[in-house]
PDB file of C-alpha atoms and ligand atoms in Angstrom:
ATOM      1  CA  MET A  18      19.594 -11.968 -12.209  1.00  0.00           C
ATOM      2  CA  THR A  19      18.932  -8.322 -12.378  1.00  0.00           C
ATOM      3  CA  HIS A  20      16.793  -7.053  -9.549  1.00  0.00           C
ATOM      4  CA  GLY A  21      15.317  -3.554  -9.560  1.00  0.00           C
ATOM      5  CA  LEU A  22      13.965  -2.014  -6.410  1.00  0.00           C
ATOM      6  CA  PHE A  23      10.567  -2.819  -4.880  1.00  0.00           C
ATOM      7  CA  ILE A  24       9.075   0.022  -2.715  1.00  0.00           C
ATOM      8  CA  THR A  25       5.734  -0.076  -1.069  1.00  0.00           C
ATOM      9  CA  PHE A  26       3.692   2.640   0.591  1.00  0.00           C
ATOM     10  CA  GLU A  27       1.375   1.588   3.311  1.00  0.00           C
ATOM     11  CA  GLY A  28      -0.702   3.186   5.925  1.00  0.00           C
ATOM     12  CA  PRO A  29      -4.143   3.911   7.407  1.00  0.00           C
ATOM     13  CA  GLU A  30      -6.891   5.971   5.662  1.00  0.00           C
ATOM     14  CA  GLY A  31      -6.058   9.597   4.962  1.00  0.00           C
ATOM     15  CA  SER A  32      -2.270   9.082   5.581  1.00  0.00           C
ATOM     16  CA  GLY A  33      -1.390  10.642   2.285  1.00  0.00           C
ATOM     17  CA  LYS A  34       0.324   7.507   0.967  1.00  0.00           C
ATOM     18  CA  SER A  35      -0.962   7.812  -2.671  1.00  0.00           C
ATOM     19  CA  THR A  36       0.169  11.507  -2.815  1.00  0.00           C
ATOM     20  CA  HIS A  37       3.620  10.481  -1.639  1.00  0.00           C
ATOM     21  CA  ALA A  38       3.879   7.388  -3.750  1.00  0.00           C
ATOM     22  CA  HIS A  39       3.071   9.510  -6.778  1.00  0.00           C
ATOM     23  CA  ARG A  40       5.560  12.269  -5.978  1.00  0.00           C
ATOM     24  CA  VAL A  41       8.451   9.771  -5.267  1.00  0.00           C
ATOM     25  CA  ALA A  42       7.612   8.073  -8.569  1.00  0.00           C
ATOM     26  CA  GLU A  43       7.836  11.388 -10.454  1.00  0.00           C
ATOM     27  CA  ARG A  44      11.110  12.309  -8.860  1.00  0.00           C
ATOM     28  CA  LEU A  45      12.665   8.961  -9.652  1.00  0.00           C
ATOM     29  CA  THR A  46      11.491   9.181 -13.194  1.00  0.00           C
ATOM     30  CA  ALA A  47      13.050  12.710 -13.398  1.00  0.00           C
ATOM     31  CA  CYS A  48      16.392  11.178 -12.171  1.00  0.00           C
ATOM     32  CA  GLY A  49      16.293   8.781 -15.063  1.00  0.00           C
ATOM     33  CA  TYR A  50      14.997   5.506 -13.511  1.00  0.00           C
ATOM     34  CA  GLU A  51      12.402   3.366 -15.216  1.00  0.00           C
ATOM     35  CA  VAL A  52       9.591   3.425 -12.660  1.00  0.00           C
ATOM     36  CA  VAL A  53       6.564   1.120 -12.639  1.00  0.00           C
ATOM     37  CA  PRO A  54       3.758   2.499 -10.529  1.00  0.00           C
ATOM     38  CA  ALA A  55       0.963   0.234  -9.337  1.00  0.00           C
ATOM     39  CA  ARG A  56      -1.801   0.317  -6.857  1.00  0.00           C
ATOM     40  CA  GLU A  57      -3.728  -2.251  -4.894  1.00  0.00           C
ATOM     41  CA  PRO A  58      -6.239  -3.611  -5.205  1.00  0.00           C
ATOM     42  CA  GLY A  59      -5.892  -3.137  -8.984  1.00  0.00           C
ATOM     43  CA  GLY A  60      -2.923  -2.389 -11.185  1.00  0.00           C
ATOM     44  CA  THR A  61      -4.035  -4.998 -13.809  1.00  0.00           C
ATOM     45  CA  PRO A  62      -7.314  -5.212 -15.770  1.00  0.00           C
ATOM     46  CA  THR A  63      -8.384  -8.304 -13.667  1.00  0.00           C
ATOM     47  CA  GLY A  64      -7.312  -6.409 -10.486  1.00  0.00           C
ATOM     48  CA  GLU A  65      -9.170  -3.311 -11.351  1.00  0.00           C
ATOM     49  CA  ALA A  66     -12.331  -5.419 -11.806  1.00  0.00           C
ATOM     50  CA  ILE A  67     -11.701  -6.936  -8.404  1.00  0.00           C
ATOM     51  CA  ARG A  68     -11.261  -3.424  -7.015  1.00  0.00           C
ATOM     52  CA  GLU A  69     -14.638  -2.363  -8.243  1.00  0.00           C
ATOM     53  CA  ILE A  70     -16.236  -5.311  -6.374  1.00  0.00           C
ATOM     54  CA  LEU A  71     -14.412  -4.540  -3.276  1.00  0.00           C
ATOM     55  CA  GLN A  72     -14.857  -0.806  -3.168  1.00  0.00           C
ATOM     56  CA  HIS A  73     -18.453  -0.541  -3.768  1.00  0.00           C
ATOM     57  CA  ASP A  74     -20.197  -3.926  -3.305  1.00  0.00           C
ATOM     58  CA  ALA A  75     -20.528  -3.854  -7.071  1.00  0.00           C
ATOM     59  CA  ALA A  76     -21.877  -7.427  -7.071  1.00  0.00           C
ATOM     60  CA  GLY A  77     -24.946  -5.914  -5.415  1.00  0.00           C
ATOM     61  CA  GLU A  78     -24.484  -7.797  -2.146  1.00  0.00           C
ATOM     62  CA  PRO A  79     -22.228  -7.378   0.767  1.00  0.00           C
ATOM     63  CA  VAL A  80     -18.851  -8.995   0.338  1.00  0.00           C
ATOM     64  CA  ALA A  81     -18.256 -11.612   3.052  1.00  0.00           C
ATOM     65  CA  PRO A  82     -14.993 -11.107   5.001  1.00  0.00           C
ATOM     66  CA  GLN A  83     -13.566 -14.405   3.768  1.00  0.00           C
ATOM     67  CA  THR A  84     -14.368 -13.347   0.154  1.00  0.00           C
ATOM     68  CA  GLU A  85     -12.761  -9.989   0.790  1.00  0.00           C
ATOM     69  CA  LEU A  86      -9.514 -11.645   1.987  1.00  0.00           C
ATOM     70  CA  LEU A  87      -9.294 -13.907  -1.009  1.00  0.00           C
ATOM     71  CA  LEU A  88     -10.167 -11.139  -3.509  1.00  0.00           C
ATOM     72  CA  PHE A  89      -7.336  -8.966  -2.172  1.00  0.00           C
ATOM     73  CA  ALA A  90      -4.966 -11.903  -2.500  1.00  0.00           C
ATOM     74  CA  SER A  91      -6.220 -12.644  -6.027  1.00  0.00           C
ATOM     75  CA  SER A  92      -5.691  -9.064  -7.129  1.00  0.00           C
ATOM     76  CA  ARG A  93      -2.212  -9.201  -5.768  1.00  0.00           C
ATOM     77  CA  ALA A  94      -1.292 -12.531  -7.279  1.00  0.00           C
ATOM     78  CA  GLN A  95      -2.262 -11.243 -10.677  1.00  0.00           C
ATOM     79  CA  LEU A  96      -0.219  -7.952 -10.062  1.00  0.00           C
ATOM     80  CA  VAL A  97       2.860  -9.891  -9.034  1.00  0.00           C
ATOM     81  CA  GLN A  98       2.803 -12.212 -11.957  1.00  0.00           C
ATOM     82  CA  ARG A  99       1.813  -9.789 -14.633  1.00  0.00           C
ATOM     83  CA  VAL A 100       3.708  -6.520 -13.534  1.00  0.00           C
ATOM     84  CA  ILE A 101       5.926  -6.662 -10.460  1.00  0.00           C
ATOM     85  CA  LYS A 102       8.073  -9.732 -11.301  1.00  0.00           C
ATOM     86  CA  PRO A 103       8.801  -8.795 -14.948  1.00  0.00           C
ATOM     87  CA  ALA A 104       9.452  -5.186 -13.915  1.00  0.00           C
ATOM     88  CA  LEU A 105      11.980  -6.175 -11.192  1.00  0.00           C
ATOM     89  CA  ALA A 106      13.602  -8.672 -13.540  1.00  0.00           C
ATOM     90  CA  ARG A 107      14.452  -5.934 -16.016  1.00  0.00           C
ATOM     91  CA  GLY A 108      15.833  -3.717 -13.228  1.00  0.00           C
ATOM     92  CA  ALA A 109      12.936  -1.258 -13.000  1.00  0.00           C
ATOM     93  CA  ILE A 110      11.841   0.410  -9.697  1.00  0.00           C
ATOM     94  CA  VAL A 111       8.355  -0.731  -8.770  1.00  0.00           C
ATOM     95  CA  ILE A 112       6.326   1.692  -6.515  1.00  0.00           C
ATOM     96  CA  CYS A 113       3.285  -0.011  -5.119  1.00  0.00           C
ATOM     97  CA  ASP A 114       0.454   1.944  -3.334  1.00  0.00           C
ATOM     98  CA  ARG A 115      -0.417  -0.733  -0.811  1.00  0.00           C
ATOM     99  CA  PHE A 116       0.694  -4.425  -1.000  1.00  0.00           C
ATOM    100  CA  ALA A 117       0.454  -7.503   1.199  1.00  0.00           C
ATOM    101  CA  ASP A 118       0.968  -5.555   4.521  1.00  0.00           C
ATOM    102  CA  SER A 119      -2.462  -4.019   3.778  1.00  0.00           C
ATOM    103  CA  THR A 120      -4.096  -7.377   3.877  1.00  0.00           C
ATOM    104  CA  THR A 121      -2.333  -8.311   7.153  1.00  0.00           C
ATOM    105  CA  ALA A 122      -3.264  -4.980   8.726  1.00  0.00           C
ATOM    106  CA  TYR A 123      -6.943  -4.608   7.395  1.00  0.00           C
ATOM    107  CA  GLN A 124      -8.069  -8.312   7.157  1.00  0.00           C
ATOM    108  CA  GLY A 125      -5.764  -9.715   9.830  1.00  0.00           C
ATOM    109  CA  TYR A 126      -5.637  -7.100  12.513  1.00  0.00           C
ATOM    110  CA  GLY A 127      -8.644  -5.088  11.398  1.00  0.00           C
ATOM    111  CA  ARG A 128     -11.240  -7.962  10.703  1.00  0.00           C
ATOM    112  CA  GLY A 129      -9.728 -10.311  13.103  1.00  0.00           C
ATOM    113  CA  PHE A 130      -8.562 -13.128  10.911  1.00  0.00           C
ATOM    114  CA  ASP A 131      -5.595 -15.042  12.267  1.00  0.00           C
ATOM    115  CA  VAL A 132      -2.631 -12.959  11.464  1.00  0.00           C
ATOM    116  CA  GLU A 133      -0.214 -15.960  10.961  1.00  0.00           C
ATOM    117  CA  ARG A 134      -2.666 -17.505   8.575  1.00  0.00           C
ATOM    118  CA  VAL A 135      -3.106 -14.251   6.624  1.00  0.00           C
ATOM    119  CA  LEU A 136       0.762 -13.984   6.370  1.00  0.00           C
ATOM    120  CA  SER A 137       1.067 -17.409   5.002  1.00  0.00           C
ATOM    121  CA  LEU A 138      -1.820 -16.663   2.437  1.00  0.00           C
ATOM    122  CA  ASN A 139       0.160 -13.531   1.457  1.00  0.00           C
ATOM    123  CA  ASP A 140       3.282 -15.630   0.952  1.00  0.00           C
ATOM    124  CA  TRP A 141       1.474 -18.056  -1.309  1.00  0.00           C
ATOM    125  CA  ALA A 142      -0.233 -15.333  -3.321  1.00  0.00           C
ATOM    126  CA  THR A 143       2.892 -13.314  -3.850  1.00  0.00           C
ATOM    127  CA  GLY A 144       5.232 -16.371  -4.299  1.00  0.00           C
ATOM    128  CA  ARG A 145       7.286 -14.629  -1.548  1.00  0.00           C
ATOM    129  CA  VAL A 146       7.946 -11.540  -3.472  1.00  0.00           C
ATOM    130  CA  VAL A 147       8.649  -9.159  -0.589  1.00  0.00           C
ATOM    131  CA  PRO A 148       9.235  -5.405  -0.849  1.00  0.00           C
ATOM    132  CA  ASP A 149      12.845  -4.278  -0.482  1.00  0.00           C
ATOM    133  CA  VAL A 150      11.446  -1.239   1.567  1.00  0.00           C
ATOM    134  CA  THR A 151       8.065  -0.357   2.953  1.00  0.00           C
ATOM    135  CA  LEU A 152       7.286   3.198   3.939  1.00  0.00           C
ATOM    136  CA  LEU A 153       4.625   3.250   6.539  1.00  0.00           C
ATOM    137  CA  MET A 154       2.868   6.607   6.499  1.00  0.00           C
ATOM    138  CA  ASP A 155       1.685   6.680  10.023  1.00  0.00           C
ATOM    139  CA  LEU A 156      -1.126   8.923  11.296  1.00  0.00           C
ATOM    140  CA  ASP A 157      -3.497   9.320  14.062  1.00  0.00           C
ATOM    141  CA  VAL A 158      -6.685   7.556  12.959  1.00  0.00           C
ATOM    142  CA  ALA A 159      -9.034  10.466  13.978  1.00  0.00           C
ATOM    143  CA  LEU A 160      -6.943  12.927  12.002  1.00  0.00           C
ATOM    144  CA  GLY A 161      -6.929  10.519   8.951  1.00  0.00           C
ATOM    145  CA  PHE A 162     -10.714  10.368   9.176  1.00  0.00           C
ATOM    146  CA  GLU A 163     -10.973  14.225   9.179  1.00  0.00           C
ATOM    147  CA  ARG A 164      -8.870  14.302   6.012  1.00  0.00           C
ATOM    148  CA  ILE A 165     -10.952  11.670   4.268  1.00  0.00           C
ATOM    149  CA  HIS A 166     -14.166  13.412   5.212  1.00  0.00           C
ATOM    150  CA  GLN A 167     -12.890  16.717   3.821  1.00  0.00           C
ATOM    151  CA  ARG A 168     -11.668  15.157   0.661  1.00  0.00           C
ATOM    152  CA  ASN A 169     -15.003  13.339   0.098  1.00  0.00           C
ATOM    153  CA  LEU A 170     -16.819  16.573   0.779  1.00  0.00           C
ATOM    154  CA  GLU A 171     -14.728  18.345  -1.788  1.00  0.00           C
ATOM    155  CA  ALA A 172     -15.141  15.613  -4.342  1.00  0.00           C
ATOM    156  CA  GLY A 173     -18.861  15.430  -3.736  1.00  0.00           C
ATOM    157  CA  HIS A 174     -19.035  11.733  -2.973  1.00  0.00           C
ATOM    158  CA  GLY A 175     -19.733   9.498   0.111  1.00  0.00           C
ATOM    159  CA  GLU A 176     -17.507   7.124   1.988  1.00  0.00           C
ATOM    160  CA  ASP A 177     -16.344   3.804   0.477  1.00  0.00           C
ATOM    161  CA  ARG A 178     -16.745   0.480   2.361  1.00  0.00           C
ATOM    162  CA  PHE A 179     -13.681   0.803   4.368  1.00  0.00           C
ATOM    163  CA  GLU A 180     -14.141   4.529   5.131  1.00  0.00           C
ATOM    164  CA  ARG A 181     -17.512   3.576   6.697  1.00  0.00           C
ATOM    165  CA  GLU A 182     -15.746   1.205   9.198  1.00  0.00           C
ATOM    166  CA  THR A 183     -15.641   2.349  12.854  1.00  0.00           C
ATOM    167  CA  LEU A 184     -12.806   4.267  14.407  1.00  0.00           C
ATOM    168  CA  GLU A 185     -12.032   1.121  16.457  1.00  0.00           C
ATOM    169  CA  PHE A 186     -11.515  -0.978  13.237  1.00  0.00           C
ATOM    170  CA  HIS A 187      -9.070   1.721  11.883  1.00  0.00           C
ATOM    171  CA  GLN A 188      -7.236   1.895  15.174  1.00  0.00           C
ATOM    172  CA  ARG A 189      -6.679  -1.832  15.033  1.00  0.00           C
ATOM    173  CA  VAL A 190      -5.347  -1.424  11.522  1.00  0.00           C
ATOM    174  CA  ARG A 191      -2.923   1.230  12.581  1.00  0.00           C
ATOM    175  CA  ASP A 192      -1.752  -0.711  15.568  1.00  0.00           C
ATOM    176  CA  GLY A 193      -1.411  -3.718  13.294  1.00  0.00           C
ATOM    177  CA  TYR A 194       0.839  -1.850  10.898  1.00  0.00           C
ATOM    178  CA  LEU A 195       3.087  -0.627  13.847  1.00  0.00           C
ATOM    179  CA  ALA A 196       3.269  -4.335  15.006  1.00  0.00           C
ATOM    180  CA  LEU A 197       4.351  -5.351  11.511  1.00  0.00           C
ATOM    181  CA  ALA A 198       6.939  -2.504  11.503  1.00  0.00           C
ATOM    182  CA  ALA A 199       8.274  -3.830  14.847  1.00  0.00           C
ATOM    183  CA  ARG A 200       8.467  -7.356  13.487  1.00  0.00           C
ATOM    184  CA  TRP A 201      10.390  -6.367  10.394  1.00  0.00           C
ATOM    185  CA  PRO A 202      12.328  -3.272  11.277  1.00  0.00           C
ATOM    186  CA  GLU A 203      14.911  -3.739   8.469  1.00  0.00           C
ATOM    187  CA  ARG A 204      12.234  -3.508   5.889  1.00  0.00           C
ATOM    188  CA  PHE A 205       9.921  -0.856   7.362  1.00  0.00           C
ATOM    189  CA  ARG A 206      10.506   2.854   7.667  1.00  0.00           C
ATOM    190  CA  ILE A 207       7.927   4.736   9.770  1.00  0.00           C
ATOM    191  CA  ILE A 208       7.150   8.146   8.352  1.00  0.00           C
ATOM    192  CA  PRO A 209       5.124  10.405  10.637  1.00  0.00           C
ATOM    193  CA  SER A 210       2.628  11.869   8.302  1.00  0.00           C
ATOM    194  CA  ASP A 211       0.863  14.636  10.288  1.00  0.00           C
ATOM    195  CA  GLN A 212       3.298  17.191   8.957  1.00  0.00           C
ATOM    196  CA  PRO A 213       2.965  19.356   5.816  1.00  0.00           C
ATOM    197  CA  VAL A 214       3.284  17.497   2.528  1.00  0.00           C
ATOM    198  CA  SER A 215       6.756  18.839   1.734  1.00  0.00           C
ATOM    199  CA  VAL A 216       8.150  17.691   5.095  1.00  0.00           C
ATOM    200  CA  VAL A 217       6.593  14.219   4.758  1.00  0.00           C
ATOM    201  CA  GLN A 218       7.836  14.036   1.206  1.00  0.00           C
ATOM    202  CA  ALA A 219      11.425  14.893   2.192  1.00  0.00           C
ATOM    203  CA  ALA A 220      11.272  12.164   4.910  1.00  0.00           C
ATOM    204  CA  ALA A 221       9.926   9.675   2.344  1.00  0.00           C
ATOM    205  CA  TRP A 222      12.756  10.534  -0.113  1.00  0.00           C
ATOM    206  CA  ASP A 223      15.366  10.228   2.674  1.00  0.00           C
ATOM    207  CA  ALA A 224      14.046   6.724   3.521  1.00  0.00           C
ATOM    208  CA  ILE A 225      14.746   5.409  -0.054  1.00  0.00           C
ATOM    209  CA  ALA A 226      17.639   7.574  -1.315  1.00  0.00           C
ATOM    210  CA  GLY A 227      20.346   5.331   0.002  1.00  0.00           C
ATOM    211  CA  LEU A 228      18.757   2.202  -1.598  1.00  0.00           C
ATOM    212  CA  LEU A 229      18.595   3.382  -5.201  1.00  0.00           C
ATOM    213  CA  PRO A 230      20.489   1.168  -7.787  1.00  0.00           C
ATOM    214  CA  ALA A 231      23.107   2.560  -9.911  1.00  0.00           C
ATOM    215  CA  LEU A 232      21.638   3.930 -13.149  1.00  0.00           C
ATOM    216  CA  PRO A 233      22.545   2.123 -16.363  1.00  0.00           C
ATOM    217  CA  GLU A 234      25.291   3.528 -18.514  1.00  0.00           C
ATOM    218  CA  GLY A 235      24.171   6.992 -19.976  1.00  0.00           C
ATOM    219  CA  GLY A 236      21.401   7.311 -17.343  1.00  0.00           C
ATOM    220  CA  ARG A 237      21.037  10.403 -15.115  1.00  0.00           C
ATOM    221  CA  HIS A 238      20.696  10.417 -11.315  1.00  0.00           C
ATOM    222  CA  GLU A 239      20.584  13.825  -9.830  1.00  0.00           C
ATOM    223  CA  GLY A 240      18.608  12.880  -6.691  1.00  0.00           C
TER     224      GLY A 240
HETATM  225  P1  LIG B   8      -8.176   3.043  -1.796  1.00  0.00           P
HETATM  226  O1  LIG B   8      -9.195   3.905  -2.496  1.00  0.00           O
HETATM  227  O2  LIG B   8      -7.013   2.665  -2.593  1.00  0.00           O
HETATM  228  O3  LIG B   8      -7.880   3.729  -0.476  1.00  0.00           O
HETATM  229  P2  LIG B   8      -6.530   4.200  -0.015  1.00  0.00           P
HETATM  230  O4  LIG B   8      -6.358   5.613  -0.721  1.00  0.00           O
HETATM  231  O5  LIG B   8      -6.744   4.451   1.437  1.00  0.00           O
HETATM  232  O6  LIG B   8      -5.447   3.300  -0.327  1.00  0.00           O
HETATM  233  O7  LIG B   8      -8.906   1.741  -1.235  1.00  0.00           O
HETATM  234  C1  LIG B   8      -8.189   0.683  -0.813  1.00  0.00           C
HETATM  235  C2  LIG B   8      -9.011   0.226   0.367  1.00  0.00           C
HETATM  236  O8  LIG B   8      -8.939  -1.181   0.470  1.00  0.00           O
HETATM  237  C3  LIG B   8      -8.416   0.794   1.600  1.00  0.00           C
HETATM  238  O9  LIG B   8      -9.504   1.174   2.501  1.00  0.00           O
HETATM  239  C4  LIG B   8      -7.742  -0.398   2.301  1.00  0.00           C
HETATM  240  C5  LIG B   8      -8.419  -1.570   1.786  1.00  0.00           C
HETATM  241  N1  LIG B   8      -7.481  -2.705   1.584  1.00  0.00           N
HETATM  242  C6  LIG B   8      -7.611  -3.842   2.333  1.00  0.00           C
HETATM  243  O10 LIG B   8      -8.526  -3.891   3.251  1.00  0.00           O
HETATM  244  N2  LIG B   8      -6.816  -4.872   2.249  1.00  0.00           N
HETATM  245  C7  LIG B   8      -5.818  -4.965   1.189  1.00  0.00           C
HETATM  246  O11 LIG B   8      -5.166  -5.990   1.022  1.00  0.00           O
HETATM  247  C8  LIG B   8      -5.699  -3.890   0.338  1.00  0.00           C
HETATM  248  C9  LIG B   8      -4.749  -3.776  -0.675  1.00  0.00           C
HETATM  249  C10 LIG B   8      -6.492  -2.587   0.618  1.00  0.00           C
END
């Protein structure tokens, strides 16, 4: 069976992961690859509806932590079945802005749900579709908060549910990510993200460049 390449970007708030995921996707497209970008929660109509609930308590009541965990898993199950699996089967490169590691870091380490239980829920929801490589955009939590605050000021809106969490919560998330990277060193690449965008982008590109599949006949690949 053909198998494309499954790349995920992970990291705490303000780590710049969305910017870098977007730039890597653009560069791969320019090289001639079929790139399928996706984001979590979301990435499908069902997932985007779930995202609304999760980001802003759109249902008009606080989301219970158990509900939150299951909604993230639901959004991901839909994304895997509808988008990721078909794309990988036809040989595309899937670039996902957050994936199952976010649930382990935020709901497991952050909220305090049993990490092994979260991992097994993730396995069930994804049908064990695991990224080929995960770029962990690592950043000091206080610095990430400064960036988020600045971005929200410029955009003229307030903090979302997760941005309103305490620094301690986000510190647990970051430490959780680092624990996951230590547990699966062959999958994770830690990218220090306190440098200028161009430097971080070069590191992100270096982390994936050696993994790119050969382009189909007639394709271009000028890296
Ligand atoms: P988003 O606006 O995409 O933020 P970011 O740019 O930081 O990715 O919001 C996603 C939020 O949801 C983010 O704060 C992390 C959180 N999250 C979880 O708690 N668990 C998950 O499984 C996922 C995918 C995201």
